[in-house]
Amino acid sequence: MCGIIGVTLRRGCLGGNAVPLLLEGLRRLEYRGYDSAGVALQVCEDGSCSLRVYKAKGKVEEVIARYGLDKLEALTGLGHTRWATHGPPSDVNAHPHLDCRGEIAVVHNGIIKNYASLRKMLEEKGHVFRSETDTEVVAHLLEELVASGMGMLEALGELVKLLEGSFALAILYARDPGRIYFARRESPLYAAIGECVSAVSSDIPSLLHISRDIVAVEDDEYGYIGPGTLELYRDGRRVDWRTRVKRVEWSVEEASKGGYPHYMLKEIMEQPRAVYETLVGLLEDPAAVEAAGLLAGASRVYATGAGTSYHATLVFKHFMHVYAATPVYDYISSEHEEYESVIREGDVLVAVSQSGETLDTLAAVKAAKARGARVVAVTNVVGSTLSRIADVTVYTRAGPEIGVAATKTFLTQLVALTYLAALVGRETGRLDEGDVGRIVESLRRGREAARSAERLNPHIKLLASILLRGRTRSMFLLGRLLGAHLAREAALKVKEIAYLHAEAYPAGESKHGPIALVEDGFPVLFVGTPGVEKRLYSNMEEMKARGAKVIVVGVDSYGDAPADYKLLVGSYDEVAAPYALMPPLQLLAYHLAVLQGYDPDKPRNLAKTVTVE
Ligand code: F6R
């Protein structure tokens, strides 16, 4: 996830300088990415305009201070805050990116899937690339199209046809003063139209100081803004946007949460996109194949992480057993000393950490490396410490997560780890290309599956209120196999934000002790993954016989479950089921917290990234 913005102002309006408006927008976009920032300004003198680009690795304020951006003047400019996906954070990889002649500047949010083949084609035509980003192809491609005789608008129409993947683009062309071109597919883009100023941006809060009249740009639309104007096109035809203007009355704070009351809720709802972008990124990423090769050749495979990331390693273990028949030895990273005497050369450790900075996980990695093991990292932060010390890094593409509780980063870890396990299955000869293709198809369904959050939200809220009315202070979350791992993650969410005791374990284990706790009305929630229905039903009956209130959050095949309360998420196989099941479980924790008056974004005693032992 990155943030893009473009502002253009009519001469003589609002102090005659768009730079303060641009920088304010950039500051508000920083939550979308903060490893680098940059701006491009169109500066016109004596009837001719040129572009000036200022960009660097670092936070927005550092980049502003480094170049004294707040002292510059221009009527038209672009800005970008980066969350690296292709190429680590660096001055060169920061946006905006320029074409060879420095006449076209581009800022981008999203992933260009076919950038490698486009780059090859453009390099063969003599274009010289400066960065490792996917974005730079856009600048050179536009240069090529314009050189073939097209105007920028026509070139943009062609560009939209040529690009695969997701993009929100804002573009400055030196020869078109006062215009900012834009295009969008799947990544969000909004336009704000004021009296004598217009802007485009990745989100609404970064536009509210410019205008509250907002137009959402739709997929495959493109066009340009001028001061106080908007021109919108699709497939070469003009689109009438005037009926689409929405007056936004939100405060900036409300708007930065996308209209949701909390970041956690916004991030739960963002999961369809996060899951999709991670999958698209992985399918293009040679690191995934390299990591799978390393794992397939390993003497033994270990997996480690903390908290939610540890739970992701359990899902990895499950799929490695199913697809590759390769045992995975999982351990919580703070317990790494337990494994130091057994890990040795030839082993591979998979280290999972959304931040890539969790001290316990880094310590586990260093210890394993010191014993001669190789390390595959799975992380959400390009350039993080973990990515730097690992032998191979596979990235998730959830974008920054602001809520302390991990939600979208968990589901994106599952995408990466399931895919990795499938590739190992192929490398070891247990799966063929067709099998991997089917697994990828199921992962693709993850996007639609994760929409369960929106559909089921009112039902979950009701369930949370029923539980609280019943004075719930403690609950069990049970599942079998994959479902047991998801139950552990759901229990962690309930504990950390709703401050209720929630204990998870494999359902079959209930008879061996924990069931003694069950009394009349005690809530027991079953996570219903496909393939274990009948055995879970027996466990439900056992619980009911002791007076438990039995709840099922399951795929549709749990329709006959002997439960007091059933939430069915749709019909999914084992690969896609976690994406449908986890969002309602996260929502349950969320509503249990909010209904008790707790702030789910900032749970007590917790930090987003734990950099102490
Ligand atoms: C739970 C949560 C934590 C983190 C853990 C590891 O919601 O967020 O349990 O999962 O602190 O953090 P990372 O993944 O950054 O290593």
XYZ file of C-alpha atoms and ligand atoms in Angstrom:
629
model
C 0.000 0.000 0.000
C 1.271 3.479 -0.878
C -0.338 6.910 -0.927
C -0.479 9.094 -4.026
C -1.661 12.671 -4.410
C -1.706 15.344 -7.093
C -2.821 18.965 -6.670
C -3.310 21.674 -9.286
C -4.194 25.300 -8.541
C -5.290 28.244 -10.685
C -2.845 31.165 -10.669
C -3.921 33.844 -8.178
C -6.020 31.444 -6.059
C -5.366 30.455 -2.433
C -2.040 32.271 -2.126
C -0.938 31.113 -5.575
C 1.027 28.134 -4.300
C -0.126 24.486 -4.384
C 2.894 23.171 -2.444
C 1.438 23.673 1.086
C -1.767 21.865 -0.008
C 0.303 19.049 -1.490
C 2.464 18.641 1.626
C -0.562 18.640 3.925
C -2.097 15.863 1.800
C 1.172 13.945 1.916
C 1.310 14.131 5.713
C -2.217 12.731 5.904
C -1.278 9.891 3.549
C 1.680 8.773 5.601
C -0.325 6.038 7.338
C -0.433 4.248 3.960
C 3.323 3.946 3.756
C 6.238 5.595 5.453
C 9.490 4.159 4.186
C 10.071 6.883 1.574
C 8.394 9.988 0.208
C 8.705 12.332 -2.730
C 7.147 15.100 -4.781
C 7.346 16.295 -8.384
C 6.620 19.945 -9.124
C 5.792 21.492 -12.466
C 7.683 24.754 -12.721
C 6.831 27.090 -15.600
C 8.929 30.055 -16.708
C 8.752 32.081 -19.901
C 6.066 29.864 -21.408
C 7.855 26.557 -20.942
C 7.512 24.097 -18.080
C 9.845 21.535 -16.571
C 9.569 18.989 -13.781
C 11.564 19.013 -10.544
C 11.625 15.865 -8.475
C 12.578 15.652 -4.778
C 12.452 12.210 -3.214
C 14.236 10.120 -0.598
C 14.066 7.214 1.764
C 12.618 8.311 5.108
C 9.525 9.761 6.670
C 7.540 12.596 5.078
C 8.854 15.219 7.533
C 12.452 14.097 6.956
C 12.070 14.414 3.198
C 10.378 17.841 3.548
C 13.240 19.036 5.775
C 15.969 17.535 3.585
C 14.913 19.512 0.508
C 13.217 22.460 2.226
C 10.038 21.513 0.350
C 7.905 23.823 2.479
C 9.759 26.791 0.974
C 9.119 25.817 -2.643
C 6.403 27.193 -4.915
C 4.461 25.649 -7.797
C 0.923 25.582 -9.106
C 0.900 21.864 -9.900
C 2.546 18.915 -8.194
C 2.463 15.230 -7.264
C 3.326 13.507 -4.018
C 3.891 9.965 -2.825
C 4.358 8.054 0.413
C 5.833 4.609 -0.146
C 5.337 1.186 1.352
C 7.866 -0.790 -0.641
C 6.774 -3.784 -2.703
C 9.256 -3.954 -5.609
C 12.762 -2.950 -4.537
C 13.779 -1.984 -0.999
C 13.243 1.519 0.405
C 15.939 3.782 -1.076
C 16.292 7.261 -2.579
C 16.266 5.788 -6.089
C 13.237 3.541 -5.536
C 11.229 6.385 -3.959
C 8.524 7.868 -6.210
C 7.971 9.931 -8.390
C 9.638 8.093 -11.274
C 10.612 9.808 -14.504
C 10.835 8.777 -18.149
C 14.204 9.032 -19.938
C 13.731 12.686 -20.813
C 12.478 13.830 -17.437
C 9.215 15.097 -18.938
C 6.825 12.564 -17.423
C 6.633 11.984 -13.657
C 4.605 9.113 -12.192
C 3.411 8.184 -8.710
C 1.719 4.831 -8.212
C -0.098 2.712 -5.666
C -0.650 -0.953 -6.507
C 1.235 -3.703 -8.275
C 1.907 -3.881 -12.022
C 1.833 -7.629 -12.615
C 3.372 -7.610 -16.079
C 6.096 -5.074 -15.292
C 8.952 -7.526 -15.952
C 7.912 -8.206 -19.559
C 7.112 -4.511 -20.163
C 10.497 -3.490 -18.766
C 12.283 -5.986 -21.007
C 10.430 -4.685 -24.062
C 11.202 -1.051 -23.158
C 14.869 -1.768 -22.425
C 15.167 -3.419 -25.823
C 13.890 -0.166 -27.316
C 16.657 1.722 -25.500
C 14.891 3.020 -22.384
C 17.178 3.331 -19.390
C 15.718 2.374 -16.018
C 17.027 3.851 -12.806
C 15.009 2.024 -10.127
C 13.978 -1.521 -9.251
C 10.288 -0.569 -9.045
C 7.398 -1.843 -11.120
C 6.179 1.770 -11.352
C 8.992 3.066 -13.536
C 7.664 1.081 -16.536
C 4.649 3.406 -16.554
C 6.792 6.507 -17.152
C 8.749 4.856 -19.987
C 5.670 3.293 -21.531
C 3.940 6.671 -21.648
C 7.087 8.196 -23.154
C 7.011 5.520 -25.847
C 3.303 6.019 -26.579
C 3.634 9.808 -26.733
C 6.682 9.478 -29.001
C 4.534 7.400 -31.372
C 2.377 10.493 -31.909
C -0.349 10.188 -29.277
C -1.453 12.970 -26.959
C -1.117 12.157 -23.264
C -4.815 11.416 -22.854
C -4.833 8.915 -25.710
C -1.585 7.406 -24.400
C -3.244 6.951 -21.013
C -6.153 5.079 -22.626
C -3.620 2.712 -24.248
C -1.696 2.381 -21.006
C -4.778 1.163 -19.148
C -5.146 -1.583 -21.786
C -1.489 -2.596 -21.547
C -1.110 -2.757 -17.769
C -2.050 -5.870 -15.786
C -2.547 -5.756 -12.038
C -3.689 -2.987 -9.759
C -2.889 0.674 -10.007
C -3.815 4.165 -8.979
C -1.605 6.480 -10.980
C -1.075 10.230 -11.004
C 1.056 11.676 -13.756
C 2.616 15.040 -14.549
C 3.597 15.866 -18.103
C 5.894 18.876 -18.524
C 4.242 19.868 -21.808
C 0.727 20.044 -20.332
C 0.850 22.809 -17.721
C -1.694 22.695 -14.925
C -2.894 19.148 -15.675
C -2.573 16.026 -13.604
C -3.371 12.837 -15.471
C -4.627 9.820 -13.581
C -5.832 6.229 -14.060
C -7.161 3.583 -11.751
C -7.756 -0.162 -11.494
C -8.496 -1.781 -8.145
C -6.319 0.552 -6.068
C -8.424 3.382 -4.631
C -8.429 6.834 -6.216
C -10.559 9.889 -5.471
C -10.813 13.298 -7.085
C -11.706 16.509 -5.238
C -13.009 19.449 -7.227
C -12.867 22.892 -5.638
C -13.543 26.393 -6.987
C -10.089 26.939 -8.416
C -8.182 23.891 -7.260
C -8.473 20.170 -7.955
C -6.732 17.144 -6.564
C -6.572 13.374 -6.847
C -5.534 11.098 -4.029
C -5.562 7.537 -2.678
C -7.954 8.483 0.092
C -10.538 11.029 1.117
C -8.937 12.495 4.297
C -5.967 13.790 2.314
C -8.387 15.763 0.115
C -10.668 17.381 2.684
C -8.472 20.497 3.064
C -8.859 21.003 -0.700
C -12.527 20.264 -1.261
C -15.335 18.247 0.292
C -16.847 17.547 -3.146
C -15.433 14.138 -3.948
C -15.720 11.834 -6.967
C -14.630 8.202 -6.605
C -12.748 7.155 -9.741
C -13.899 3.685 -10.853
C -11.944 0.747 -12.257
C -10.394 1.358 -15.683
C -11.305 5.028 -15.694
C -8.678 7.617 -16.544
C -8.488 11.286 -17.346
C -7.067 14.480 -15.959
C -7.770 17.287 -13.536
C -7.131 20.964 -14.138
C -7.673 23.788 -11.654
C -11.356 23.426 -10.681
C -12.071 20.860 -13.434
C -12.157 17.132 -14.051
C -12.210 15.170 -17.317
C -13.062 11.498 -16.957
C -12.854 8.756 -19.640
C -13.369 5.052 -20.078
C -12.490 3.127 -23.259
C -11.930 6.398 -25.108
C -15.383 7.759 -24.201
C -16.058 10.677 -21.919
C -17.795 9.835 -18.648
C -20.247 12.221 -16.988
C -19.001 12.501 -13.408
C -21.249 15.346 -12.248
C -23.958 13.035 -10.940
C -21.322 11.143 -8.971
C -20.096 14.031 -6.811
C -20.509 13.287 -3.104
C -20.311 15.962 -0.459
C -18.250 14.454 2.363
C -19.146 15.704 5.825
C -16.728 13.462 7.805
C -14.042 14.934 10.013
C -10.481 14.147 8.923
C -10.188 11.675 11.797
C -13.360 9.853 10.783
C -12.266 9.843 7.166
C -8.798 8.418 7.882
C -10.560 5.373 9.255
C -12.461 5.128 5.976
C -15.669 6.015 7.795
C -15.213 3.100 10.232
C -15.093 3.877 13.938
C -11.786 2.008 14.400
C -8.733 1.070 12.351
C -9.187 -2.548 13.353
C -12.617 -2.675 11.738
C -11.289 -0.941 8.640
C -8.417 -3.418 8.447
C -10.755 -6.396 8.847
C -12.839 -5.041 5.968
C -9.709 -4.429 3.886
C -8.807 -8.100 3.883
C -10.234 -8.960 0.433
C -7.851 -6.468 -1.160
C -4.873 -7.400 1.050
C -5.298 -11.094 0.288
C -5.601 -10.431 -3.430
C -2.588 -8.112 -3.627
C -0.447 -10.571 -1.713
C -1.357 -13.397 -4.056
C -0.766 -11.316 -7.175
C 2.617 -10.209 -5.816
C 3.633 -13.766 -4.950
C 2.773 -15.208 -8.335
C 5.271 -12.760 -9.821
C 7.908 -13.134 -7.138
C 10.941 -15.323 -7.944
C 11.758 -15.316 -4.203
C 8.796 -17.636 -3.575
C 10.226 -20.225 -5.991
C 13.702 -19.782 -4.511
C 12.341 -20.241 -0.986
C 10.453 -23.375 -2.060
C 13.646 -24.795 -3.588
C 15.493 -24.188 -0.338
C 12.725 -25.842 1.677
C 12.469 -28.827 -0.652
C 16.192 -29.473 -0.278
C 16.262 -29.001 3.499
C 17.243 -31.806 5.855
C 14.575 -30.559 8.235
C 12.172 -27.629 8.193
C 11.565 -25.460 11.267
C 9.089 -22.595 11.547
C 8.953 -19.820 14.093
C 7.180 -16.579 14.965
C 5.436 -14.835 17.844
C 1.741 -14.356 18.605
C -0.326 -14.211 15.448
C 2.710 -14.894 13.287
C 3.333 -18.078 15.253
C -0.240 -19.150 14.500
C 0.500 -18.617 10.819
C 3.419 -21.066 11.135
C 0.921 -23.686 12.375
C -1.114 -23.273 9.209
C 2.119 -23.565 7.219
C 2.894 -26.803 9.037
C -0.554 -28.138 8.165
C -0.199 -27.466 4.448
C 3.412 -28.669 4.323
C 2.217 -31.976 5.745
C -0.665 -32.212 3.275
C 1.152 -31.019 0.131
C 4.764 -31.972 0.665
C 4.590 -34.746 3.299
C 7.431 -32.804 4.915
C 7.402 -32.505 8.695
C 7.633 -28.983 10.062
C 8.936 -28.391 13.572
C 7.223 -25.256 14.830
C 8.247 -23.236 17.863
C 7.339 -19.927 19.452
C 10.282 -17.644 18.739
C 10.866 -16.651 22.381
C 11.444 -20.366 23.087
C 14.225 -20.659 20.533
C 16.821 -21.808 23.068
C 14.915 -25.080 23.323
C 15.878 -25.795 19.704
C 19.429 -24.553 19.643
C 20.997 -27.908 20.307
C 19.075 -29.605 17.491
C 19.078 -27.134 14.597
C 22.067 -27.686 12.327
C 23.519 -27.114 8.893
C 21.199 -28.341 6.158
C 18.085 -27.261 8.079
C 15.877 -24.381 6.950
C 14.008 -22.105 9.334
C 10.892 -20.255 8.135
C 10.613 -17.075 10.226
C 7.277 -15.266 10.099
C 6.902 -11.671 11.300
C 4.646 -8.960 9.928
C 6.914 -6.177 11.206
C 10.183 -8.018 10.626
C 11.405 -6.373 13.834
C 10.113 -8.593 16.667
C 13.136 -9.132 18.874
C 12.312 -12.722 19.846
C 11.948 -13.735 16.214
C 15.170 -11.992 15.229
C 16.927 -13.769 18.102
C 15.568 -17.130 16.918
C 16.808 -16.393 13.402
C 20.265 -15.355 14.561
C 20.569 -18.467 16.705
C 19.532 -20.734 13.814
C 21.955 -19.000 11.456
C 24.756 -19.395 13.956
C 24.074 -23.156 13.843
C 24.413 -23.135 10.043
C 20.695 -23.209 9.111
C 19.350 -21.192 6.185
C 16.458 -18.806 6.780
C 13.336 -18.020 4.747
C 11.591 -14.870 6.013
C 7.915 -14.083 5.510
C 7.306 -10.444 6.354
C 5.171 -7.454 5.472
C 7.910 -4.834 5.676
C 10.360 -4.514 2.833
C 13.840 -3.744 4.121
C 12.997 -4.790 7.720
C 15.748 -6.290 9.872
C 14.349 -9.778 9.322
C 14.418 -9.357 5.549
C 18.027 -8.224 5.755
C 19.301 -11.171 7.767
C 17.280 -13.883 5.993
C 18.665 -15.845 3.044
C 15.412 -15.438 1.097
C 12.476 -13.142 1.860
C 8.912 -13.663 0.719
C 6.786 -10.566 1.181
C 3.161 -10.227 2.101
C 1.440 -7.133 0.777
C -1.052 -6.190 3.451
C 0.119 -2.570 3.620
C 0.621 -0.879 6.984
C -1.530 -2.153 9.825
C -2.384 0.510 12.396
C -4.612 -1.424 14.804
C -2.411 -3.213 17.335
C -4.173 -6.538 16.785
C -2.959 -8.312 13.675
C -5.833 -8.987 11.264
C -5.110 -8.432 7.593
C -1.458 -9.295 8.130
C -2.468 -12.757 9.419
C -4.562 -13.600 6.385
C -1.839 -12.394 4.021
C 0.694 -14.553 5.877
C -1.592 -17.530 5.250
C -1.659 -16.727 1.532
C 2.142 -16.641 1.369
C 2.656 -19.746 3.492
C -0.002 -21.857 1.759
C 1.433 -20.929 -1.629
C 4.934 -21.719 -0.403
C 3.808 -25.142 0.853
C 2.197 -25.850 -2.547
C 5.446 -24.936 -4.329
C 7.396 -27.216 -1.997
C 4.894 -29.956 -2.826
C 5.685 -29.429 -6.508
C 9.456 -29.338 -5.912
C 9.300 -32.596 -3.988
C 7.205 -34.269 -6.702
C 4.110 -34.792 -4.519
C 2.089 -32.255 -6.524
C 2.052 -31.519 -10.220
C 1.532 -28.213 -12.010
C -2.236 -28.835 -12.188
C -2.428 -29.344 -8.421
C -0.561 -26.092 -7.790
C -2.884 -24.342 -10.251
C -5.914 -25.605 -8.332
C -4.443 -24.411 -5.019
C -3.801 -20.991 -6.545
C -7.406 -20.916 -7.785
C -8.617 -21.634 -4.250
C -6.354 -18.891 -2.916
C -7.892 -16.563 -5.473
C -11.278 -17.346 -3.923
C -9.810 -15.979 -0.683
C -10.657 -12.498 -1.841
C -14.358 -13.198 -2.195
C -14.291 -15.388 0.932
C -12.926 -12.532 3.060
C -16.020 -10.496 2.185
C -17.765 -12.653 4.790
C -16.873 -9.848 7.213
C -19.214 -7.386 5.597
C -22.062 -9.848 5.206
C -21.920 -11.328 8.684
C -21.019 -8.242 10.705
C -24.532 -7.566 12.095
C -24.933 -11.229 13.112
C -21.575 -11.246 14.882
C -22.429 -8.077 16.720
C -25.635 -9.716 17.913
C -23.726 -12.810 19.018
C -21.247 -10.635 20.946
C -24.079 -8.852 22.720
C -25.765 -12.175 23.601
C -22.473 -13.444 25.063
C -21.969 -10.298 27.107
C -25.569 -10.318 28.330
C -24.864 -13.857 29.537
C -21.981 -12.365 31.581
C -19.355 -14.291 29.644
C -15.891 -13.937 31.193
C -14.405 -17.075 29.724
C -14.864 -19.209 26.624
C -13.417 -22.122 24.688
C -12.608 -22.023 20.980
C -12.216 -25.439 19.436
C -11.456 -26.917 16.043
C -9.708 -29.857 14.470
C -6.521 -29.779 12.367
C -6.518 -26.484 10.445
C -9.551 -25.349 12.464
C -7.613 -25.810 15.717
C -4.937 -23.395 14.464
C -7.532 -20.816 13.450
C -9.202 -21.233 16.836
C -5.911 -20.352 18.542
C -5.662 -17.155 16.532
C -9.288 -16.264 17.295
C -8.710 -16.852 21.020
C -5.693 -14.537 20.960
C -7.842 -11.793 19.413
C -10.528 -12.195 22.100
C -7.940 -12.064 24.898
C -5.946 -9.150 23.625
C -8.705 -6.692 22.789
C -11.822 -7.868 24.683
C -9.908 -8.850 27.856
C -11.887 -12.078 28.184
C -10.364 -15.417 28.966
C -10.452 -17.429 25.746
C -8.772 -20.779 25.484
C -8.230 -22.706 22.277
C -7.157 -26.270 21.739
C -7.878 -29.169 19.393
C -11.511 -30.241 19.927
C -10.607 -33.882 20.504
C -8.566 -32.854 23.513
C -11.630 -31.512 25.344
C -12.398 -34.850 26.972
C -8.919 -34.989 28.450
C -9.350 -32.323 31.077
C -10.636 -28.910 29.954
C -14.255 -30.113 29.704
C -14.317 -30.118 33.509
C -14.620 -26.328 33.326
C -17.847 -26.479 31.317
C -21.031 -25.659 33.187
C -24.456 -24.361 32.298
C -24.273 -21.580 29.689
C -20.471 -21.768 29.217
C -19.756 -20.635 25.630
C -17.851 -23.038 23.386
C -17.195 -21.820 19.858
C -16.291 -24.361 17.164
C -14.350 -23.300 14.087
C -15.852 -25.416 11.337
C -13.318 -26.160 8.629
C -14.279 -28.617 5.853
C -13.597 -32.343 6.226
C -13.945 -32.719 10.003
C -17.692 -32.106 10.374
C -18.752 -35.439 11.863
C -15.974 -35.554 14.436
C -16.678 -31.968 15.504
C -20.382 -32.801 15.844
C -19.461 -35.458 18.433
C -17.458 -32.868 20.372
C -20.386 -30.453 20.173
C -22.726 -33.098 21.595
C -20.299 -33.725 24.451
C -20.256 -30.031 25.251
C -24.028 -29.664 24.989
C -24.519 -32.600 27.334
C -22.659 -30.543 29.969
C -24.835 -27.486 29.434
C -22.436 -25.514 27.190
C -23.773 -22.866 24.836
C -22.442 -24.231 21.523
C -21.622 -21.798 18.720
C -20.374 -22.717 15.253
C -18.606 -20.435 12.843
C -18.213 -22.775 9.923
C -18.391 -23.375 6.198
C -21.810 -24.271 4.800
C -21.325 -28.014 5.355
C -21.932 -27.280 9.064
C -25.595 -26.627 8.336
C -26.623 -29.690 10.401
C -24.336 -28.944 13.339
C -25.987 -29.549 16.735
C -25.313 -25.979 17.811
C -27.297 -23.277 19.610
C -25.976 -20.592 17.298
C -24.651 -21.097 13.746
C -22.867 -18.673 11.466
C -22.253 -20.154 8.048
C -19.659 -18.383 5.921
C -20.214 -20.029 2.524
C -18.964 -23.118 0.764
C -15.160 -23.271 0.616
C -12.460 -25.918 0.437
C -9.701 -26.162 3.013
C -7.437 -23.685 1.203
C -10.023 -20.920 0.889
C -11.889 -21.569 4.169
C -9.527 -19.583 6.467
C -10.254 -16.393 4.494
C -13.990 -16.807 5.089
C -13.721 -18.015 8.694
C -11.175 -15.639 10.209
C -12.916 -12.297 9.488
C -16.073 -13.191 11.487
C -13.882 -14.469 14.326
C -11.866 -11.242 14.316
C -15.143 -9.336 14.275
C -16.368 -11.273 17.290
C -13.324 -10.097 19.266
C -13.851 -6.587 17.933
C -17.491 -6.370 19.010
C -16.789 -8.010 22.375
C -14.253 -5.215 22.955
C -16.327 -2.307 21.679
C -19.533 -3.375 23.457
C -17.602 -3.372 26.733
C -16.310 0.130 25.983
C -12.702 -0.816 25.128
C -10.656 0.745 22.332
C -9.708 -2.184 20.066
C -7.022 -0.164 18.299
C -4.985 0.357 21.440
C -5.367 -2.607 23.785
C -3.887 -2.180 27.234
C -0.350 -3.420 27.927
C 0.415 -4.081 24.266
C 2.609 -2.550 21.573
C 2.326 -3.118 17.837
C 5.906 -4.284 17.521
C 7.644 -5.936 20.450
C 11.321 -5.060 20.360
C 12.165 -6.288 23.855
C 12.791 -9.823 25.078
C -1.592 -10.178 17.907
C -0.358 -9.530 17.483
C 0.914 -10.054 18.032
C 1.971 -10.139 16.909
C 3.341 -10.523 17.499
C 4.377 -10.721 16.414
O -2.713 -9.582 17.339
O -0.375 -8.606 16.741
O 0.742 -11.289 18.636
O 1.547 -11.090 15.987
O 3.767 -9.533 18.385
O 4.566 -9.577 15.666
P 5.266 -9.643 14.266
O 4.407 -10.421 13.356
O 5.442 -8.221 13.851
O 6.580 -10.345 14.478
